[in-house]
mmCIF file of C-alpha atoms in Angstrom:
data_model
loop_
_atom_site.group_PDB
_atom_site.id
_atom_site.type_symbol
_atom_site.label_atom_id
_atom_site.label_comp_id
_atom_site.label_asym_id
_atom_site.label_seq_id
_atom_site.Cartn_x
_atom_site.Cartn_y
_atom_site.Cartn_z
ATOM 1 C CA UNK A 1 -5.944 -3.923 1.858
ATOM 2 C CA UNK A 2 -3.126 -3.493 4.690
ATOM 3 C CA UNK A 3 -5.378 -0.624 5.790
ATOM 4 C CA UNK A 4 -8.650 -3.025 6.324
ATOM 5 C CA UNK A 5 -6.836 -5.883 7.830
ATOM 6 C CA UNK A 6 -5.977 -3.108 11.032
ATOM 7 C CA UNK A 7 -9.744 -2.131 11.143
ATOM 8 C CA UNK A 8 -10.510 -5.823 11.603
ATOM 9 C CA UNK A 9 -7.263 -6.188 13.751
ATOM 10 C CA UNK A 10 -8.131 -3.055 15.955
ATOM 11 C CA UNK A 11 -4.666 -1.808 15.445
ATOM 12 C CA UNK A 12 -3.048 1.426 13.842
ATOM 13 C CA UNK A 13 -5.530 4.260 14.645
ATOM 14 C CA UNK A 14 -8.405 1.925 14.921
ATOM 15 C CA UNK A 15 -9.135 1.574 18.892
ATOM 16 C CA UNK A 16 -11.426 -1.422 18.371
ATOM 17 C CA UNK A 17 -11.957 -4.285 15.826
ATOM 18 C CA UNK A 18 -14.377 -3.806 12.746
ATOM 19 C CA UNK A 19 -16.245 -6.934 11.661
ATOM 20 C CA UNK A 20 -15.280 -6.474 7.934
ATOM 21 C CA UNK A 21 -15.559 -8.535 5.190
ATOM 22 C CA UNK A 22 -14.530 -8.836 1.875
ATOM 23 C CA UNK A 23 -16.388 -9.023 -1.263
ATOM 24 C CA UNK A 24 -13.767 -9.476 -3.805
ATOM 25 C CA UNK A 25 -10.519 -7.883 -4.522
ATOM 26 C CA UNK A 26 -9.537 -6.150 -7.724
ATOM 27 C CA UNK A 27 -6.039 -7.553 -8.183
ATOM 28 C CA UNK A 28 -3.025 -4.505 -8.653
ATOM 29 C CA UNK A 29 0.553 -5.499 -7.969
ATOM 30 C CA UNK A 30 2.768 -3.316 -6.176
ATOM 31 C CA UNK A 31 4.495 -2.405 -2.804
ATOM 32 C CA UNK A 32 5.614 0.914 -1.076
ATOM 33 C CA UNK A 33 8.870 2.472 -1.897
ATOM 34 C CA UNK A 34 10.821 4.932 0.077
ATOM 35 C CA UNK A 35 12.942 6.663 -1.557
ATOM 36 C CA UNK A 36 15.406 9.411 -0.794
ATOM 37 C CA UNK A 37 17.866 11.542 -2.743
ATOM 38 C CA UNK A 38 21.567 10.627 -2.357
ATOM 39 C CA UNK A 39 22.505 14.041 -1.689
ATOM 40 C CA UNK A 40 20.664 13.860 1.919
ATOM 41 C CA UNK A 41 23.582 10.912 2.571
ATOM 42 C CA UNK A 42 20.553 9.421 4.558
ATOM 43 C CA UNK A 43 20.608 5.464 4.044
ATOM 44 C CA UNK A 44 18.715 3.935 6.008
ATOM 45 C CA UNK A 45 15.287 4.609 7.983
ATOM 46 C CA UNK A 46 17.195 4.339 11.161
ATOM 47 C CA UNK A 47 19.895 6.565 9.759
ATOM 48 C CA UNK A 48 16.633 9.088 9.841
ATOM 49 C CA UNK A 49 15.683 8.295 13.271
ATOM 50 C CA UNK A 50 18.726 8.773 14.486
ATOM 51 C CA UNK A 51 20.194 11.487 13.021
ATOM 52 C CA UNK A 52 16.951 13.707 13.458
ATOM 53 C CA UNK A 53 17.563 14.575 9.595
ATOM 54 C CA UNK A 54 15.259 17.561 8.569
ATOM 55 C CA UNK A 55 13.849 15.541 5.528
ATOM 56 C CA UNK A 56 10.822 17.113 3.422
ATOM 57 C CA UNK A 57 9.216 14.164 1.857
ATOM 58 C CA UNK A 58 6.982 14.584 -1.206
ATOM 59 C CA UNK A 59 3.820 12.388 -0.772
ATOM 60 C CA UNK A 60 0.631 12.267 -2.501
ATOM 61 C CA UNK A 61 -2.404 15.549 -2.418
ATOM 62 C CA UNK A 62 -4.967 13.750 -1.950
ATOM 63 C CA UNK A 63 -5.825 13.787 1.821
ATOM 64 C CA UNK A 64 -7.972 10.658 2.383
ATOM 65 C CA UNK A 65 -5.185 8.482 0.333
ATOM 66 C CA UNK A 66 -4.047 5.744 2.099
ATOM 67 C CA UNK A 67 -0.537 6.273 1.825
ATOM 68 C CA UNK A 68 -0.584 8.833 4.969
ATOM 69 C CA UNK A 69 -1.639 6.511 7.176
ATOM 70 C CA UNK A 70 0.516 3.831 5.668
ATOM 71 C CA UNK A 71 3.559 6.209 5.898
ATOM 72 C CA UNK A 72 2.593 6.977 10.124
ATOM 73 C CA UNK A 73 2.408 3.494 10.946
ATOM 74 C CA UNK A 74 6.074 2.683 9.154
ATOM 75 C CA UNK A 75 7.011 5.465 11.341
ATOM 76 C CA UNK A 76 5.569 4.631 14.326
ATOM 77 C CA UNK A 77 7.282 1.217 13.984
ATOM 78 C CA UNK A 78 10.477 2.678 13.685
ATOM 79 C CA UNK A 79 9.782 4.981 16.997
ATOM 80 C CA UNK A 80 8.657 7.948 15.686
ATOM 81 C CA UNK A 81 6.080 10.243 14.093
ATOM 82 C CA UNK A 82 5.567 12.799 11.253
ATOM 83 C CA UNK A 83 5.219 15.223 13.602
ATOM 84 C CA UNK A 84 8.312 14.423 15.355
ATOM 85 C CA UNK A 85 9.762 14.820 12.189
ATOM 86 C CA UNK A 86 8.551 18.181 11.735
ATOM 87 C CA UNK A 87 9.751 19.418 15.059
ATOM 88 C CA UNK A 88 13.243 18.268 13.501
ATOM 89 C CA UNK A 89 12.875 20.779 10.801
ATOM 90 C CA UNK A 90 11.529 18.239 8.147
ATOM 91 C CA UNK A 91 8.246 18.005 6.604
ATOM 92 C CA UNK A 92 5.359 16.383 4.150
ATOM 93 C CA UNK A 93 5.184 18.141 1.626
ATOM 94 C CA UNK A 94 1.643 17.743 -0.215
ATOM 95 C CA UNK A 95 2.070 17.391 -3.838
ATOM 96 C CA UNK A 96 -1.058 16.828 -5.858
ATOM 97 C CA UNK A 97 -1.243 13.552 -8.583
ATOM 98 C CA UNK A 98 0.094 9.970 -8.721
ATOM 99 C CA UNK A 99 4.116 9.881 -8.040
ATOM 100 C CA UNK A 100 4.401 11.857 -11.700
ATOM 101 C CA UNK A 101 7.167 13.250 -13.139
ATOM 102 C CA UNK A 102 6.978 16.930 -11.158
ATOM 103 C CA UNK A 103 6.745 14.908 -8.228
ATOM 104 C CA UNK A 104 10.327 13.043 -9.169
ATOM 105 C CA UNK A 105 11.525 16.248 -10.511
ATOM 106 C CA UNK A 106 10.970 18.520 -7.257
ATOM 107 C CA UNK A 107 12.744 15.797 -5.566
ATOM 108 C CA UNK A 108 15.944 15.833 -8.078
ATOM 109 C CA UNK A 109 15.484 19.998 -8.020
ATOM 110 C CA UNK A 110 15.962 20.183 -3.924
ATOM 111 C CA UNK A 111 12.399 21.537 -3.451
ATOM 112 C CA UNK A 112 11.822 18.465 -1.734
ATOM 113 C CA UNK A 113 14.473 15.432 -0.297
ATOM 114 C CA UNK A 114 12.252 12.237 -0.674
ATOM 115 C CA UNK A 115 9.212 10.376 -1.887
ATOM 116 C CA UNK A 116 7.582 8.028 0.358
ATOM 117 C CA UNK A 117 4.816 6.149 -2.112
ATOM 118 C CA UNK A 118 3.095 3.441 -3.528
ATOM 119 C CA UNK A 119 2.362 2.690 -7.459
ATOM 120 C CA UNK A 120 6.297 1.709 -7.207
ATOM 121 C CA UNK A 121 6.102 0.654 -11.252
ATOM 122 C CA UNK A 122 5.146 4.366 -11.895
ATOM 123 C CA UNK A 123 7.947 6.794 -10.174
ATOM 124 C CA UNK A 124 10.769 4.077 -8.752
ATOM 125 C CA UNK A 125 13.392 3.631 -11.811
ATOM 126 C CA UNK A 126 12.723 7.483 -12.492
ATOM 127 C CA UNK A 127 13.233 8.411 -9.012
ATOM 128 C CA UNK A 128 16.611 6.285 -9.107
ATOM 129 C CA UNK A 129 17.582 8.241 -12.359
ATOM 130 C CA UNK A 130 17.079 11.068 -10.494
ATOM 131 C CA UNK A 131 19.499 10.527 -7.620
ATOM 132 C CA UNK A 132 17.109 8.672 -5.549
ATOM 133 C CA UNK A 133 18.103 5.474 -2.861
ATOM 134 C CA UNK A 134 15.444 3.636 -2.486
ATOM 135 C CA UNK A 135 15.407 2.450 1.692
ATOM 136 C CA UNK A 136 14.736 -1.082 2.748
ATOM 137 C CA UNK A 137 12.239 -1.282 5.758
ATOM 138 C CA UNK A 138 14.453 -3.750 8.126
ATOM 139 C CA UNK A 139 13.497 -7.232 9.447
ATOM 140 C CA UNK A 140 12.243 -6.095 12.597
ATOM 141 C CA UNK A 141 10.189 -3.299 11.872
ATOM 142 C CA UNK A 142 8.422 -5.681 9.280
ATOM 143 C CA UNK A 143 7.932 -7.891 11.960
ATOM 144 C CA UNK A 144 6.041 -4.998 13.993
ATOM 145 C CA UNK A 145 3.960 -4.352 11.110
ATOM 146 C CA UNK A 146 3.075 -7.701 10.304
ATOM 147 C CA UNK A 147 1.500 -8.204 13.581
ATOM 148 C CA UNK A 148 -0.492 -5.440 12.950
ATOM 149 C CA UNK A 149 -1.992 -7.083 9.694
ATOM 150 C CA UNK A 150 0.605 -5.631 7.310
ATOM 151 C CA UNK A 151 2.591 -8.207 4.939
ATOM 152 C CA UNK A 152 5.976 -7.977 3.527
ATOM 153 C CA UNK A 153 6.940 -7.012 -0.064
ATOM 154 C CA UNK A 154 9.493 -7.118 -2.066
ATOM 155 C CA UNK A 155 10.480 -4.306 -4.808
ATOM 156 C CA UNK A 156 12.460 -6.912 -7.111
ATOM 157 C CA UNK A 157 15.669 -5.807 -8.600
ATOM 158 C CA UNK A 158 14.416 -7.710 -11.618
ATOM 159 C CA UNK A 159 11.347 -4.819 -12.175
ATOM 160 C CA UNK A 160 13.909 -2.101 -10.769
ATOM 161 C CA UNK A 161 17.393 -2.832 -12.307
ATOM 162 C CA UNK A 162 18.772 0.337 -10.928
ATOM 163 C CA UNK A 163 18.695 -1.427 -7.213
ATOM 164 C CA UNK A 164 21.582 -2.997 -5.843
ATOM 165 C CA UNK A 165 19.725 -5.761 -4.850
ATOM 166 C CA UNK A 166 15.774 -6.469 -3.742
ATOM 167 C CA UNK A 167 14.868 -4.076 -1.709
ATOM 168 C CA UNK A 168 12.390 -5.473 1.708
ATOM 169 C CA UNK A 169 9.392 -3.126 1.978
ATOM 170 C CA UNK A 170 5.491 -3.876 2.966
ATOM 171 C CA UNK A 171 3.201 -4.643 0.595
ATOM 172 C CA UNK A 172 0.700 -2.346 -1.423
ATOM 173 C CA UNK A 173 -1.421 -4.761 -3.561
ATOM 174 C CA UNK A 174 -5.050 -5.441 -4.571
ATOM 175 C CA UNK A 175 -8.367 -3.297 -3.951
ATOM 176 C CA UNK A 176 -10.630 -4.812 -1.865
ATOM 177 C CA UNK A 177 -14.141 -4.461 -1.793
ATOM 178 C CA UNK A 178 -15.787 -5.105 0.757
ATOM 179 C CA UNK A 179 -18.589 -4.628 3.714
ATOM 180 C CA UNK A 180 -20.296 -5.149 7.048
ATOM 181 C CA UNK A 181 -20.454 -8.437 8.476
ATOM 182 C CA UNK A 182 -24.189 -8.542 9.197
ATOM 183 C CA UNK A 183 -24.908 -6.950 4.853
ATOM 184 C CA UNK A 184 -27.562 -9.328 3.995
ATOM 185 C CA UNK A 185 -26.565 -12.190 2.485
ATOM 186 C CA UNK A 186 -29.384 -12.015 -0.398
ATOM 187 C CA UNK A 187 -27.642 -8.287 -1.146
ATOM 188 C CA UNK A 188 -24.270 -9.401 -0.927
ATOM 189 C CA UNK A 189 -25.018 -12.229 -3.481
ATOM 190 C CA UNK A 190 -26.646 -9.741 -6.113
ATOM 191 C CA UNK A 191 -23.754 -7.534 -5.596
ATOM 192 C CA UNK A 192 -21.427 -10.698 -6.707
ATOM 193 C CA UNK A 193 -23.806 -11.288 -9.628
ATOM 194 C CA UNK A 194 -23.678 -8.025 -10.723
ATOM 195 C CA UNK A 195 -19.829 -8.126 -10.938
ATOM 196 C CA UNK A 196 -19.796 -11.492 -12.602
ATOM 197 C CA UNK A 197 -22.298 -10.347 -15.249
ATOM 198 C CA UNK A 198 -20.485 -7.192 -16.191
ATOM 199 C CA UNK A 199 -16.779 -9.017 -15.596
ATOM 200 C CA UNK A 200 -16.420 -8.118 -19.375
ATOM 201 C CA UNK A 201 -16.794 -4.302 -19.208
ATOM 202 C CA UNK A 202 -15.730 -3.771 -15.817
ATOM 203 C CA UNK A 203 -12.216 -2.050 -16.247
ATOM 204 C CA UNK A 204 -8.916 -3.329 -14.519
ATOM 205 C CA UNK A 205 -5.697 -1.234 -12.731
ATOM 206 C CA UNK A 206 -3.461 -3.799 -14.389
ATOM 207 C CA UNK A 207 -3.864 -6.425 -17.489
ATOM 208 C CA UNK A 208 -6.496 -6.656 -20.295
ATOM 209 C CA UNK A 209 -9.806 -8.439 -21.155
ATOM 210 C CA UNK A 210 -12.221 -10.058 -18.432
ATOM 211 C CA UNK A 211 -11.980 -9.469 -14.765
ATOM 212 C CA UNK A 212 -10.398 -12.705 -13.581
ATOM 213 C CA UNK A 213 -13.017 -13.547 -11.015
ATOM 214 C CA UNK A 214 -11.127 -16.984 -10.504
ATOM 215 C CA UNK A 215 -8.325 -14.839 -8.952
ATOM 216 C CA UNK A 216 -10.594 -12.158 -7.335
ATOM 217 C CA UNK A 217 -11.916 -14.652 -4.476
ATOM 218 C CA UNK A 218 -8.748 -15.635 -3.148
ATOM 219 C CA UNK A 219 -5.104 -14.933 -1.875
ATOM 220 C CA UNK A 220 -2.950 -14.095 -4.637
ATOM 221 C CA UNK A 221 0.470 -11.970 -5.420
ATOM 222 C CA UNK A 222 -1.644 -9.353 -6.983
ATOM 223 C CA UNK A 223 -4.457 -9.481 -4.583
ATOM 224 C CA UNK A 224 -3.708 -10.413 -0.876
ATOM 225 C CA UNK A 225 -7.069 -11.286 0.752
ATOM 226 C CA UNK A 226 -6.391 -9.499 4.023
ATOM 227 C CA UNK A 227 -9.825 -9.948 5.605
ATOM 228 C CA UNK A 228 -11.741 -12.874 5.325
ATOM 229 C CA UNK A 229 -14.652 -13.026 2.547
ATOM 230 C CA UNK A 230 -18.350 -12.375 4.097
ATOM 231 C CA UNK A 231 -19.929 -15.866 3.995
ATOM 232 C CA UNK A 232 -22.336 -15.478 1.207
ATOM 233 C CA UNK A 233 -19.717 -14.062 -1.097
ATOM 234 C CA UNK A 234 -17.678 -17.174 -0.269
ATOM 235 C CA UNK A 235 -20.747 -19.148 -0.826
ATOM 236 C CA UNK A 236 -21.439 -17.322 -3.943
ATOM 237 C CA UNK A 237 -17.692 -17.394 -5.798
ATOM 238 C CA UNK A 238 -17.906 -21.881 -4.926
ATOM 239 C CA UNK A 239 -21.200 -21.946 -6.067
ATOM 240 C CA UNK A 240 -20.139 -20.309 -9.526
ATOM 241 C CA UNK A 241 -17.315 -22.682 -9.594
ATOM 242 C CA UNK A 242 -14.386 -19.645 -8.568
ATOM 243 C CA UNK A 243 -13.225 -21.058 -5.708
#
């Protein structure tokens, strides 16, 4: 969602805002996590910055995955890039699958010193088993990103009892779907339909039973709306009594 709130911002590596919309947003709760092995005695993303630390980070295969651009524009807020990293002797290291086991493991074994991710509930208390601290994103680089169309997040010691304490991060939640501005209304309307009428069948990334379309047409935890609704989804989710 972070990622579409830029477009329509015309900020990150977009030079010019895109008049998106939203449709509805498939709710998912989670936030980034940054985590490094203790052995690096990195601590902080500054502590990166400004020791020049040759960290190889493990991040996800897949090359049109959000996460890299997610990952550049933390950077980039902190004052520098991946490929300023690199000339420091670090690296991304391109490791294929979801934050999995062999991607915790090759962090624990040395081939690689971190792993910068999202789908926190999947990797986080294994990567802290493993030797991993996971690194706050401070106040002010939050603030940067946030003006940018980011929002904060919090990985909650509560989910992760291995932190110290909650841990500040950016947020990683919900799947939008969405479209152009000027979609036709009558289209965007039967696309709506179409979701409400299969809302039984149509599979979720977290929870059971139903898509919850009352929660799929507005801001929640699980699914930040971070681009307005097109009109005649908004129209359509009142009309049906959603919103």
């Amino acid at each position: 969602g972070a990622v579409l709130a830029l477009a329509v911002n015309g900020k990150g590596p977009f030079e010019k805002p895109l008049p998106l919309r939203a449709l509805t947003i498939i709710g998912s709760y989670d936030q980034l996590a940054l985590g490094v092995h203790e052995r690096t005695g990195i601590t902080s993303m500054e502590d990166l910055r400004d020791k020049k630390y040759p960290l190889k980070i493990s991040v996800r295969g897949q090359a049109d995955h959000t996460i890299h651009l997610v990952i550049e524009e933390v950077f980039k807020a902190y004052g520098f890039s991946v490929e300023e990293l690199r000339s420091w002797g670090g690296d991304v290291v391109y490791q294929d699958g979801l934050p999995s086991p062999h991607r915790v493991q090759s962090v624990a074994d040395g081939e690689c010193d971190a792993l910068f991710d999202e789908a926190a509930n999947q990797w986080v208390n294994k990567g802290m088993d493993a030797g991993m601290k996971i690194l706050p994103i401070s106040e002010d680089v939050i603030q940067k990103l946030e003006a940018d169309g980011f929002r904060r997040g919090t990985l909650q010691k509560k989910l992760y009892p291995g932190l110290p304490a909650d841990v500040e991060t950016i947020d990683y939640s919900g799947f939008i779907l969405y479209t152009h501005d000027d979609t036709p209304d009558d289209m965007v309307q039967a696309f709506c339909a179409a979701i409400e009428a299969r809302k039984d069948v149509i599979p979720r990334d977290q929870g059971d039973g139903p898509l919850p379309l009352d929660r799929m047409c507005q801001d929640t935890p699980e699914g930040p709306l971070y681009i307005p609704l097109h009109k005649a989804a908004e129209a359509y989710w009142k009309e049906r009594g959603y919103i």
